[in-house]
Amino acid sequence: RLWGNDNVAWCSNPALGRSGGLLILWDSDRGKLLYSFQGQGFLGVCLQWGEKNLRCIVLNVYAPCNLEAKKQLWVELLVAKRIYLADLWCILGDFNSVREASERKGVALTQNRELTKIMKEDQRLFNLLIENLELEDLQLFGRKFTWIQPNGACASRLDRIMVSSNWKDTWGETISVQ
């Protein structure tokens, strides 16, 4: 029993080391699992959803911090979008990337030129990924940042939910509350 519901289905990908375990839950009265797929840093399910039996993909991401490893994950996500066909896509998780400098606080970039260069390249590639996946980044309500260093000195918006435009057309306005 979860959230007052006995009909919860799930799919998981175990952690490697101390991080990276992924889980996707859904109401089995509303959605039927057609198949699941996974790769290094992501877990996806294709669900037949609702009375209209809509085919939708939900993909949970845990991206590495290393830019080179992240680039490989971005390629795998682009390939997955081409292979696993569905009209409705929702990709969510911890991307360990920001889209613009305002999504980061307390990082002294001006002191390290190489770090500044890497972070700007990371932003550029992340925005390009979102564009190539044809996703809309949902507006975040509740908090500006999703990760905050324990002492509060640094904060970033690393977690996000992104959907295909027809996701919003099908289910109306969709928001992310954190």
Short mmCIF file of C-alpha atoms in Angstrom, two decimals, residues 7 31 46 53 58 72 96 114 125 136 155 161 168 173 175:
data_model
loop_
_atom_site.label_atom_id
_atom_site.label_comp_id
_atom_site.label_asym_id
_atom_site.label_seq_id
_atom_site.Cartn_x
_atom_site.Cartn_y
_atom_site.Cartn_z
CA ASN A 7 -2.60 -0.69 -6.96
CA GLY A 31 -1.52 2.47 -16.58
CA CYS A 46 6.34 2.68 -21.81
CA ASN A 53 -4.99 3.75 -23.90
CA VAL A 58 8.22 8.09 -18.56
CA GLN A 72 27.44 9.88 -23.33
CA ASN A 96 23.32 17.50 -12.61
CA GLU A 114 38.72 26.14 -16.70
CA LEU A 125 24.94 20.88 -24.24
CA GLU A 136 9.39 21.65 -22.58
CA ALA A 155 22.53 25.87 -4.43
CA ILE A 161 10.62 17.54 -15.19
CA LYS A 168 0.53 19.30 -22.19
CA GLU A 173 -1.17 22.58 -17.91
CA ILE A 175 3.60 21.94 -13.33
#
